[in-house]
Structures are given as structure tokens and as C-alpha cells.
Amino acid sequence: MTIDARRGALGGVNALAKLVAALVLGVALLLSIDPVSAGVSLALTLALLPFARLSWRDLWLRVWPIALSAVIAALGTTLYGRPSGEIYVQWGVLRVSDGSIELALAILLRVLAIAVPSVILFATTDPTDLADALGQLARLPARFVLGALAGLRLVGLLIDDWRELGHARRSRGVADTGRLRRFAGQTFALFVLAIRRGSKLATAMEARGFGAPVARTWARPSRLRPRDGVLVLLAVGIAAASVGAAVWAGTWTFVLGL
């Protein structure tokens, strides 16, 4: 997560407003499976990327696993989706038709249109700011919020732990041959290390009173400002534009009507 992304225009927006904006866009896209609404939402979101001060490379590094999953899902839908219209390829259960291609495109764009806004918004959000907003503004239980924050902070250590485990195992000559065996052993070691660290952190937090059933104070106040409302309204506008474009194009397909 780059520092520049947090200093952009979106970096100063309240974390709760970002969460609401992401939910608005996601819910609007979940109501229909069509390429028009997803494509419009994705295009408008990418047009706002400069305001996040997030480069295309940084965005790709965060999105590529989801993009790969979306491509695999779209490929499977193309080959095995419900046929309709003209059929181009038919071999056993494999059928490629106009309907399967259109549905595959809709699924691909839909997944990206839901994922990209979330990645952009939360790449500009500090986890502590999100915890402050959830605890103070959303009134979620402090114990849950602080526990989630602690766990989120530890996720970033997994990459360093994986690298150190690899160096340690290679220096000891453990599993020098066999990539699958080395990967399985190192994964199990990382799993054990994560459990031990999590247990120690939970004990330390409990000893310091983080789990006490009392009203908790917060070091940094979380407040809503006019710019937070602007972001939410912008998300509502993008959602309305995507739905309106799909209805105008005649591609709107309510999910419960499938």
C-alpha cells in the first residue's frame, strides 16, 4: 500500500464513507447480470482513478488475482453456459453460443466492476482509520473492531514470514528438491507460526484490557465531513447511471428473474 495513495483526494475521505460507497456500487451490480451496467460502472470508476493517486501498475498488482478468477469463470461460462441464439461450437456438453458468450462477458465485467472500486477505495484507507470509523460512527462492538484490526495488521507480516521461512529452510538444506513438498512444508510452518503469533497477541490484548466490557475511548476521533457525502453521492450517481444505461439498452436482467 503506497503512501501517495493515502495522500490523494480519496485518502482524506472517512473510511466509513468509502465502505458505504463500495456497498452501494456492489449492491447495484448484484441486482442484474448484464454487460452494459457492469461496463458503465467499471468505466466510470476507472475514470476516477487519478483522484486516488493510484498508478495502473499498483492497481493491477492488487486486482490481478481477481481478474484471473473472473477470466476463468467467464471461460467456463462460455463453454458450458446455457445455450441460446446461434450455436457456434457443439461437442458433447460443450456449447458455445451467443447467449453463453454474452453471459460470460457480463460475468467478467461484473466481477471486475465490483472488485475494482473496493480495491481503489481501500487502497487509500489506513486500517486504523477504518477501525475508528466502525467503532465510533457505525457503533460496532469495540472488541470485534479491535480484534479485526489486530488481525488485519498481522496479515502484512505473512509475506515477510514466508520469505524468512524460505531462507531458513534453504540454509538448513530442508526440501531443496521437490517444489510441491517444499511448498506444502513451508505452508504448514507458516500456518503454525500464524497461530502462535495470534494466540500471543490475543493474550497480550486481553491482559491490557482490550476485551473489557466497558465503554471504550478512542485516541483519534472519527468525524464525517461534506466530502464524505460527496463520495457517497458520487457512488449513487455511478450506480444510477449504470442501471439507467442497462435499462435504456434493454439488457437489464434482474437476478431473481433468471
PDB file of C-alpha atoms in Angstrom:
ATOM      1  CA  MET A   1       0.000   0.000   0.000  1.00  0.00           C
ATOM      2  CA  THR A   2       1.654   3.207  -1.124  1.00  0.00           C
ATOM      3  CA  ILE A   3       1.822   6.398   0.929  1.00  0.00           C
ATOM      4  CA  ASP A   4       0.883   8.527  -2.102  1.00  0.00           C
ATOM      5  CA  ALA A   5      -2.437   6.708  -2.398  1.00  0.00           C
ATOM      6  CA  ARG A   6      -3.336   7.703   1.142  1.00  0.00           C
ATOM      7  CA  ARG A   7      -2.429  11.334   0.460  1.00  0.00           C
ATOM      8  CA  GLY A   8      -4.700  11.629  -2.562  1.00  0.00           C
ATOM      9  CA  ALA A   9      -8.171  13.113  -2.691  1.00  0.00           C
ATOM     10  CA  LEU A  10      -9.690   9.823  -1.530  1.00  0.00           C
ATOM     11  CA  GLY A  11      -7.159   9.447   1.260  1.00  0.00           C
ATOM     12  CA  GLY A  12      -8.825  12.161   3.331  1.00  0.00           C
ATOM     13  CA  VAL A  13     -12.324  10.729   2.995  1.00  0.00           C
ATOM     14  CA  ASN A  14     -13.736   8.972   6.034  1.00  0.00           C
ATOM     15  CA  ALA A  15     -13.305   5.202   5.891  1.00  0.00           C
ATOM     16  CA  LEU A  16     -16.974   4.595   6.663  1.00  0.00           C
ATOM     17  CA  ALA A  17     -17.994   6.707   3.660  1.00  0.00           C
ATOM     18  CA  LYS A  18     -15.691   4.624   1.460  1.00  0.00           C
ATOM     19  CA  LEU A  19     -17.258   1.447   2.795  1.00  0.00           C
ATOM     20  CA  VAL A  20     -20.765   2.749   2.104  1.00  0.00           C
ATOM     21  CA  ALA A  21     -19.749   3.832  -1.413  1.00  0.00           C
ATOM     22  CA  ALA A  22     -18.327   0.388  -2.177  1.00  0.00           C
ATOM     23  CA  LEU A  23     -21.504  -1.265  -0.862  1.00  0.00           C
ATOM     24  CA  VAL A  24     -23.711   0.988  -2.999  1.00  0.00           C
ATOM     25  CA  LEU A  25     -21.820   0.094  -6.168  1.00  0.00           C
ATOM     26  CA  GLY A  26     -21.724  -3.591  -5.268  1.00  0.00           C
ATOM     27  CA  VAL A  27     -25.434  -3.877  -4.480  1.00  0.00           C
ATOM     28  CA  ALA A  28     -26.409  -2.134  -7.717  1.00  0.00           C
ATOM     29  CA  LEU A  29     -24.287  -4.559  -9.737  1.00  0.00           C
ATOM     30  CA  LEU A  30     -25.593  -7.597  -7.882  1.00  0.00           C
ATOM     31  CA  LEU A  31     -29.160  -6.826  -8.952  1.00  0.00           C
ATOM     32  CA  SER A  32     -28.520  -7.672 -12.602  1.00  0.00           C
ATOM     33  CA  ILE A  33     -26.232  -9.784 -14.761  1.00  0.00           C
ATOM     34  CA  ASP A  34     -25.660  -7.792 -17.930  1.00  0.00           C
ATOM     35  CA  PRO A  35     -22.585  -6.366 -19.642  1.00  0.00           C
ATOM     36  CA  VAL A  36     -23.902  -2.806 -20.012  1.00  0.00           C
ATOM     37  CA  SER A  37     -24.432  -1.927 -16.350  1.00  0.00           C
ATOM     38  CA  ALA A  38     -21.161  -3.580 -15.333  1.00  0.00           C
ATOM     39  CA  GLY A  39     -19.237  -1.973 -18.186  1.00  0.00           C
ATOM     40  CA  VAL A  40     -20.559   1.525 -17.449  1.00  0.00           C
ATOM     41  CA  SER A  41     -19.823   1.196 -13.731  1.00  0.00           C
ATOM     42  CA  LEU A  42     -16.302  -0.095 -14.409  1.00  0.00           C
ATOM     43  CA  ALA A  43     -15.542   2.664 -16.926  1.00  0.00           C
ATOM     44  CA  LEU A  44     -16.756   5.446 -14.630  1.00  0.00           C
ATOM     45  CA  THR A  45     -14.793   4.009 -11.723  1.00  0.00           C
ATOM     46  CA  LEU A  46     -11.575   3.817 -13.727  1.00  0.00           C
ATOM     47  CA  ALA A  47     -12.123   7.406 -14.869  1.00  0.00           C
ATOM     48  CA  LEU A  48     -11.841   8.462 -11.210  1.00  0.00           C
ATOM     49  CA  LEU A  49      -8.589   6.551 -10.673  1.00  0.00           C
ATOM     50  CA  PRO A  50      -6.363   9.696 -10.872  1.00  0.00           C
ATOM     51  CA  PHE A  51      -8.099  11.119  -7.800  1.00  0.00           C
ATOM     52  CA  ALA A  52      -6.865   8.119  -5.804  1.00  0.00           C
ATOM     53  CA  ARG A  53      -3.231   8.745  -6.814  1.00  0.00           C
ATOM     54  CA  LEU A  54      -3.007   5.024  -7.509  1.00  0.00           C
ATOM     55  CA  SER A  55      -0.992   4.031 -10.557  1.00  0.00           C
ATOM     56  CA  TRP A  56      -2.211   1.495 -13.070  1.00  0.00           C
ATOM     57  CA  ARG A  57       0.620  -0.811 -12.032  1.00  0.00           C
ATOM     58  CA  ASP A  58      -0.365  -0.667  -8.350  1.00  0.00           C
ATOM     59  CA  LEU A  59      -3.973  -1.290  -9.276  1.00  0.00           C
ATOM     60  CA  TRP A  60      -3.032  -4.280 -11.420  1.00  0.00           C
ATOM     61  CA  LEU A  61      -0.877  -5.795  -8.670  1.00  0.00           C
ATOM     62  CA  ARG A  62      -3.896  -5.723  -6.376  1.00  0.00           C
ATOM     63  CA  VAL A  63      -6.529  -6.793  -8.888  1.00  0.00           C
ATOM     64  CA  TRP A  64      -4.803  -9.484 -10.971  1.00  0.00           C
ATOM     65  CA  PRO A  65      -5.846 -12.481  -8.793  1.00  0.00           C
ATOM     66  CA  ILE A  66      -9.474 -11.380  -9.035  1.00  0.00           C
ATOM     67  CA  ALA A  67      -9.095 -10.653 -12.746  1.00  0.00           C
ATOM     68  CA  LEU A  68      -7.660 -14.119 -13.318  1.00  0.00           C
ATOM     69  CA  SER A  69     -10.559 -15.697 -11.435  1.00  0.00           C
ATOM     70  CA  ALA A  70     -13.006 -13.639 -13.484  1.00  0.00           C
ATOM     71  CA  VAL A  71     -11.405 -14.775 -16.737  1.00  0.00           C
ATOM     72  CA  ILE A  72     -11.590 -18.435 -15.654  1.00  0.00           C
ATOM     73  CA  ALA A  73     -15.254 -18.038 -14.690  1.00  0.00           C
ATOM     74  CA  ALA A  74     -16.017 -16.318 -17.997  1.00  0.00           C
ATOM     75  CA  LEU A  75     -14.242 -19.060 -19.956  1.00  0.00           C
ATOM     76  CA  GLY A  76     -16.217 -21.759 -18.168  1.00  0.00           C
ATOM     77  CA  THR A  77     -19.464 -19.908 -18.806  1.00  0.00           C
ATOM     78  CA  THR A  78     -18.601 -19.545 -22.484  1.00  0.00           C
ATOM     79  CA  LEU A  79     -18.018 -23.267 -22.876  1.00  0.00           C
ATOM     80  CA  TYR A  80     -20.729 -24.643 -20.615  1.00  0.00           C
ATOM     81  CA  GLY A  81     -23.270 -21.834 -20.213  1.00  0.00           C
ATOM     82  CA  ARG A  82     -26.923 -22.178 -21.107  1.00  0.00           C
ATOM     83  CA  PRO A  83     -27.102 -22.032 -24.905  1.00  0.00           C
ATOM     84  CA  SER A  84     -29.299 -19.501 -26.664  1.00  0.00           C
ATOM     85  CA  GLY A  85     -29.246 -17.841 -30.054  1.00  0.00           C
ATOM     86  CA  GLU A  86     -26.815 -19.085 -32.655  1.00  0.00           C
ATOM     87  CA  ILE A  87     -24.608 -22.013 -31.594  1.00  0.00           C
ATOM     88  CA  TYR A  88     -21.026 -21.793 -32.888  1.00  0.00           C
ATOM     89  CA  VAL A  89     -19.455 -24.877 -31.288  1.00  0.00           C
ATOM     90  CA  GLN A  90     -21.191 -28.006 -30.016  1.00  0.00           C
ATOM     91  CA  TRP A  91     -19.318 -31.020 -28.742  1.00  0.00           C
ATOM     92  CA  GLY A  92     -20.926 -33.119 -26.017  1.00  0.00           C
ATOM     93  CA  VAL A  93     -21.791 -30.835 -23.098  1.00  0.00           C
ATOM     94  CA  LEU A  94     -19.584 -28.109 -24.569  1.00  0.00           C
ATOM     95  CA  ARG A  95     -21.672 -25.485 -26.336  1.00  0.00           C
ATOM     96  CA  VAL A  96     -20.576 -22.017 -27.381  1.00  0.00           C
ATOM     97  CA  SER A  97     -23.477 -19.784 -28.355  1.00  0.00           C
ATOM     98  CA  ASP A  98     -24.493 -16.150 -28.448  1.00  0.00           C
ATOM     99  CA  GLY A  99     -26.135 -16.485 -25.053  1.00  0.00           C
ATOM    100  CA  SER A 100     -23.149 -18.115 -23.355  1.00  0.00           C
ATOM    101  CA  ILE A 101     -20.741 -15.524 -24.785  1.00  0.00           C
ATOM    102  CA  GLU A 102     -22.934 -12.631 -23.649  1.00  0.00           C
ATOM    103  CA  LEU A 103     -23.338 -14.150 -20.177  1.00  0.00           C
ATOM    104  CA  ALA A 104     -19.579 -14.758 -19.913  1.00  0.00           C
ATOM    105  CA  LEU A 105     -18.851 -11.130 -20.815  1.00  0.00           C
ATOM    106  CA  ALA A 106     -21.413  -9.967 -18.263  1.00  0.00           C
ATOM    107  CA  ILE A 107     -19.848 -12.097 -15.514  1.00  0.00           C
ATOM    108  CA  LEU A 108     -16.331 -10.910 -16.375  1.00  0.00           C
ATOM    109  CA  LEU A 109     -17.281  -7.235 -16.291  1.00  0.00           C
ATOM    110  CA  ARG A 110     -19.463  -7.705 -13.242  1.00  0.00           C
ATOM    111  CA  VAL A 111     -16.676  -9.220 -11.144  1.00  0.00           C
ATOM    112  CA  LEU A 112     -14.225  -6.506 -12.176  1.00  0.00           C
ATOM    113  CA  ALA A 113     -16.786  -3.729 -11.640  1.00  0.00           C
ATOM    114  CA  ILE A 114     -17.375  -4.920  -8.067  1.00  0.00           C
ATOM    115  CA  ALA A 115     -13.725  -5.583  -7.250  1.00  0.00           C
ATOM    116  CA  VAL A 116     -12.027  -2.507  -8.726  1.00  0.00           C
ATOM    117  CA  PRO A 117     -13.934   0.145  -6.695  1.00  0.00           C
ATOM    118  CA  SER A 118     -13.324  -1.797  -3.497  1.00  0.00           C
ATOM    119  CA  VAL A 119      -9.611  -2.086  -4.253  1.00  0.00           C
ATOM    120  CA  ILE A 120      -9.310   1.609  -5.102  1.00  0.00           C
ATOM    121  CA  LEU A 121     -11.214   2.772  -2.039  1.00  0.00           C
ATOM    122  CA  PHE A 122      -9.459   0.548   0.474  1.00  0.00           C
ATOM    123  CA  ALA A 123      -6.010   1.075  -1.036  1.00  0.00           C
ATOM    124  CA  THR A 124      -6.390   4.670   0.145  1.00  0.00           C
ATOM    125  CA  THR A 125      -7.581   3.687   3.622  1.00  0.00           C
ATOM    126  CA  ASP A 126      -5.492   3.120   6.713  1.00  0.00           C
ATOM    127  CA  PRO A 127      -6.767   0.109   8.713  1.00  0.00           C
ATOM    128  CA  THR A 128      -6.696   2.137  11.931  1.00  0.00           C
ATOM    129  CA  ASP A 129      -8.898   4.825  10.363  1.00  0.00           C
ATOM    130  CA  LEU A 130     -11.348   2.123   9.291  1.00  0.00           C
ATOM    131  CA  ALA A 131     -11.429   0.694  12.806  1.00  0.00           C
ATOM    132  CA  ASP A 132     -12.004   4.162  14.290  1.00  0.00           C
ATOM    133  CA  ALA A 133     -14.888   4.777  11.905  1.00  0.00           C
ATOM    134  CA  LEU A 134     -16.515   1.404  12.542  1.00  0.00           C
ATOM    135  CA  GLY A 135     -16.191   1.764  16.288  1.00  0.00           C
ATOM    136  CA  GLN A 136     -17.233   5.413  16.638  1.00  0.00           C
ATOM    137  CA  LEU A 137     -19.630   6.038  13.739  1.00  0.00           C
ATOM    138  CA  ALA A 138     -21.041   2.591  12.921  1.00  0.00           C
ATOM    139  CA  ARG A 139     -21.181   1.733  16.649  1.00  0.00           C
ATOM    140  CA  LEU A 140     -19.831  -1.770  16.164  1.00  0.00           C
ATOM    141  CA  PRO A 141     -18.586  -3.575  19.296  1.00  0.00           C
ATOM    142  CA  ALA A 142     -15.117  -2.323  20.211  1.00  0.00           C
ATOM    143  CA  ARG A 143     -13.890  -5.828  20.957  1.00  0.00           C
ATOM    144  CA  PHE A 144     -14.781  -7.023  17.473  1.00  0.00           C
ATOM    145  CA  VAL A 145     -13.340  -3.933  15.794  1.00  0.00           C
ATOM    146  CA  LEU A 146     -10.031  -4.031  17.658  1.00  0.00           C
ATOM    147  CA  GLY A 147      -9.673  -7.763  17.128  1.00  0.00           C
ATOM    148  CA  ALA A 148     -10.268  -7.369  13.403  1.00  0.00           C
ATOM    149  CA  LEU A 149      -7.772  -4.505  13.269  1.00  0.00           C
ATOM    150  CA  ALA A 150      -5.127  -6.568  15.038  1.00  0.00           C
ATOM    151  CA  GLY A 151      -5.697  -9.467  12.651  1.00  0.00           C
ATOM    152  CA  LEU A 152      -5.541  -7.173   9.645  1.00  0.00           C
ATOM    153  CA  ARG A 153      -2.256  -5.737  10.853  1.00  0.00           C
ATOM    154  CA  LEU A 154      -0.813  -9.231  11.105  1.00  0.00           C
ATOM    155  CA  VAL A 155      -1.745 -10.122   7.528  1.00  0.00           C
ATOM    156  CA  GLY A 156       1.036  -7.918   6.230  1.00  0.00           C
ATOM    157  CA  LEU A 157       3.561  -9.946   8.239  1.00  0.00           C
ATOM    158  CA  LEU A 158       2.715 -13.173   6.435  1.00  0.00           C
ATOM    159  CA  ILE A 159       4.730 -12.179   3.359  1.00  0.00           C
ATOM    160  CA  ASP A 160       7.803 -11.434   5.486  1.00  0.00           C
ATOM    161  CA  ASP A 161       7.310 -14.675   7.427  1.00  0.00           C
ATOM    162  CA  TRP A 162       7.054 -16.662   4.188  1.00  0.00           C
ATOM    163  CA  ARG A 163      10.293 -15.139   2.917  1.00  0.00           C
ATOM    164  CA  GLU A 164      12.152 -15.764   6.178  1.00  0.00           C
ATOM    165  CA  LEU A 165      10.904 -19.347   6.354  1.00  0.00           C
ATOM    166  CA  GLY A 166      12.142 -19.934   2.828  1.00  0.00           C
ATOM    167  CA  HIS A 167      15.583 -18.560   3.639  1.00  0.00           C
ATOM    168  CA  ALA A 168      15.790 -20.599   6.841  1.00  0.00           C
ATOM    169  CA  ARG A 169      14.790 -23.839   5.143  1.00  0.00           C
ATOM    170  CA  ARG A 170      17.230 -23.322   2.292  1.00  0.00           C
ATOM    171  CA  SER A 171      20.090 -22.530   4.688  1.00  0.00           C
ATOM    172  CA  ARG A 172      19.385 -25.790   6.516  1.00  0.00           C
ATOM    173  CA  GLY A 173      19.088 -27.807   3.319  1.00  0.00           C
ATOM    174  CA  VAL A 174      15.477 -28.763   4.021  1.00  0.00           C
ATOM    175  CA  ALA A 175      13.424 -29.738   0.955  1.00  0.00           C
ATOM    176  CA  ASP A 176      15.954 -28.483  -1.549  1.00  0.00           C
ATOM    177  CA  THR A 177      14.348 -30.757  -4.117  1.00  0.00           C
ATOM    178  CA  GLY A 178      10.675 -31.106  -4.867  1.00  0.00           C
ATOM    179  CA  ARG A 179       8.764 -27.874  -5.181  1.00  0.00           C
ATOM    180  CA  LEU A 180       5.460 -29.349  -4.082  1.00  0.00           C
ATOM    181  CA  ARG A 181       6.963 -30.870  -0.941  1.00  0.00           C
ATOM    182  CA  ARG A 182       8.773 -27.631  -0.113  1.00  0.00           C
ATOM    183  CA  PHE A 183       5.627 -25.582  -0.662  1.00  0.00           C
ATOM    184  CA  ALA A 184       3.494 -27.899   1.498  1.00  0.00           C
ATOM    185  CA  GLY A 185       6.039 -27.941   4.325  1.00  0.00           C
ATOM    186  CA  GLN A 186       6.556 -24.210   4.260  1.00  0.00           C
ATOM    187  CA  THR A 187       2.808 -23.574   4.174  1.00  0.00           C
ATOM    188  CA  PHE A 188       2.278 -25.743   7.239  1.00  0.00           C
ATOM    189  CA  ALA A 189       5.128 -23.957   9.049  1.00  0.00           C
ATOM    190  CA  LEU A 190       3.589 -20.585   8.214  1.00  0.00           C
ATOM    191  CA  PHE A 191       0.200 -21.810   9.463  1.00  0.00           C
ATOM    192  CA  VAL A 192       1.699 -22.877  12.802  1.00  0.00           C
ATOM    193  CA  LEU A 193       3.616 -19.604  13.125  1.00  0.00           C
ATOM    194  CA  ALA A 194       0.462 -17.577  12.442  1.00  0.00           C
ATOM    195  CA  ILE A 195      -1.492 -19.474  15.105  1.00  0.00           C
ATOM    196  CA  ARG A 196       1.240 -18.973  17.697  1.00  0.00           C
ATOM    197  CA  ARG A 197       1.556 -15.266  16.961  1.00  0.00           C
ATOM    198  CA  GLY A 198      -2.212 -14.804  17.006  1.00  0.00           C
ATOM    199  CA  SER A 199      -2.506 -16.600  20.361  1.00  0.00           C
ATOM    200  CA  LYS A 200       0.226 -14.451  21.901  1.00  0.00           C
ATOM    201  CA  LEU A 201      -1.363 -11.276  20.574  1.00  0.00           C
ATOM    202  CA  ALA A 202      -4.806 -12.286  21.865  1.00  0.00           C
ATOM    203  CA  THR A 203      -3.365 -12.966  25.326  1.00  0.00           C
ATOM    204  CA  ALA A 204      -1.499  -9.648  25.346  1.00  0.00           C
ATOM    205  CA  MET A 205      -4.577  -7.693  24.251  1.00  0.00           C
ATOM    206  CA  GLU A 206      -6.733  -9.401  26.879  1.00  0.00           C
ATOM    207  CA  ALA A 207      -4.151  -8.619  29.566  1.00  0.00           C
ATOM    208  CA  ARG A 208      -4.172  -4.960  28.570  1.00  0.00           C
ATOM    209  CA  GLY A 209      -7.939  -4.709  28.873  1.00  0.00           C
ATOM    210  CA  PHE A 210      -8.927  -4.675  25.208  1.00  0.00           C
ATOM    211  CA  GLY A 211     -11.668  -7.200  25.914  1.00  0.00           C
ATOM    212  CA  ALA A 212     -13.129  -5.408  28.935  1.00  0.00           C
ATOM    213  CA  PRO A 213     -16.927  -4.915  28.716  1.00  0.00           C
ATOM    214  CA  VAL A 214     -16.760  -1.168  29.344  1.00  0.00           C
ATOM    215  CA  ALA A 215     -17.269   1.945  27.254  1.00  0.00           C
ATOM    216  CA  ARG A 216     -14.044   2.495  25.327  1.00  0.00           C
ATOM    217  CA  THR A 217     -12.443   5.795  24.486  1.00  0.00           C
ATOM    218  CA  TRP A 218     -10.682   6.420  21.192  1.00  0.00           C
ATOM    219  CA  ALA A 219      -7.390   8.218  20.688  1.00  0.00           C
ATOM    220  CA  ARG A 220      -8.348   9.649  17.302  1.00  0.00           C
ATOM    221  CA  PRO A 221     -11.883  10.944  16.729  1.00  0.00           C
ATOM    222  CA  SER A 222     -13.592   9.906  13.503  1.00  0.00           C
ATOM    223  CA  ARG A 223     -15.919  12.501  12.005  1.00  0.00           C
ATOM    224  CA  LEU A 224     -17.987  12.800   8.850  1.00  0.00           C
ATOM    225  CA  ARG A 225     -17.375  15.803   6.605  1.00  0.00           C
ATOM    226  CA  PRO A 226     -19.085  17.179   3.483  1.00  0.00           C
ATOM    227  CA  ARG A 227     -16.532  15.468   1.215  1.00  0.00           C
ATOM    228  CA  ASP A 228     -17.632  12.137   2.657  1.00  0.00           C
ATOM    229  CA  GLY A 229     -21.172  12.798   1.498  1.00  0.00           C
ATOM    230  CA  VAL A 230     -19.859  13.811  -1.918  1.00  0.00           C
ATOM    231  CA  LEU A 231     -18.202  10.404  -2.330  1.00  0.00           C
ATOM    232  CA  VAL A 232     -21.372   8.555  -1.353  1.00  0.00           C
ATOM    233  CA  LEU A 233     -23.443  10.683  -3.738  1.00  0.00           C
ATOM    234  CA  LEU A 234     -20.894  10.025  -6.472  1.00  0.00           C
ATOM    235  CA  ALA A 235     -21.240   6.287  -5.885  1.00  0.00           C
ATOM    236  CA  VAL A 236     -25.032   6.598  -6.022  1.00  0.00           C
ATOM    237  CA  GLY A 237     -24.682   8.527  -9.287  1.00  0.00           C
ATOM    238  CA  ILE A 238     -22.445   5.852 -10.834  1.00  0.00           C
ATOM    239  CA  ALA A 239     -24.845   3.121  -9.724  1.00  0.00           C
ATOM    240  CA  ALA A 240     -27.833   5.017 -11.131  1.00  0.00           C
ATOM    241  CA  ALA A 241     -26.008   5.684 -14.409  1.00  0.00           C
ATOM    242  CA  SER A 242     -25.084   2.012 -14.817  1.00  0.00           C
ATOM    243  CA  VAL A 243     -28.615   0.821 -14.094  1.00  0.00           C
ATOM    244  CA  GLY A 244     -30.136   3.503 -16.322  1.00  0.00           C
ATOM    245  CA  ALA A 245     -27.820   2.630 -19.207  1.00  0.00           C
ATOM    246  CA  ALA A 246     -28.707  -1.055 -18.922  1.00  0.00           C
ATOM    247  CA  VAL A 247     -32.445  -0.328 -18.834  1.00  0.00           C
ATOM    248  CA  TRP A 248     -32.130   2.033 -21.821  1.00  0.00           C
ATOM    249  CA  ALA A 249     -30.147  -0.578 -23.777  1.00  0.00           C
ATOM    250  CA  GLY A 250     -32.661  -3.284 -22.901  1.00  0.00           C
ATOM    251  CA  THR A 251     -30.050  -5.551 -21.293  1.00  0.00           C
ATOM    252  CA  TRP A 252     -31.187  -5.183 -17.687  1.00  0.00           C
ATOM    253  CA  THR A 253     -31.816  -8.666 -16.293  1.00  0.00           C
ATOM    254  CA  PHE A 254     -32.984  -8.820 -12.707  1.00  0.00           C
ATOM    255  CA  VAL A 255     -31.267 -11.736 -10.979  1.00  0.00           C
ATOM    256  CA  LEU A 256     -34.480 -13.069  -9.441  1.00  0.00           C
ATOM    257  CA  GLY A 257     -35.983 -13.220 -12.905  1.00  0.00           C
ATOM    258  CA  LEU A 258     -33.415 -15.714 -14.207  1.00  0.00           C
TER     259      LEU A 258
END
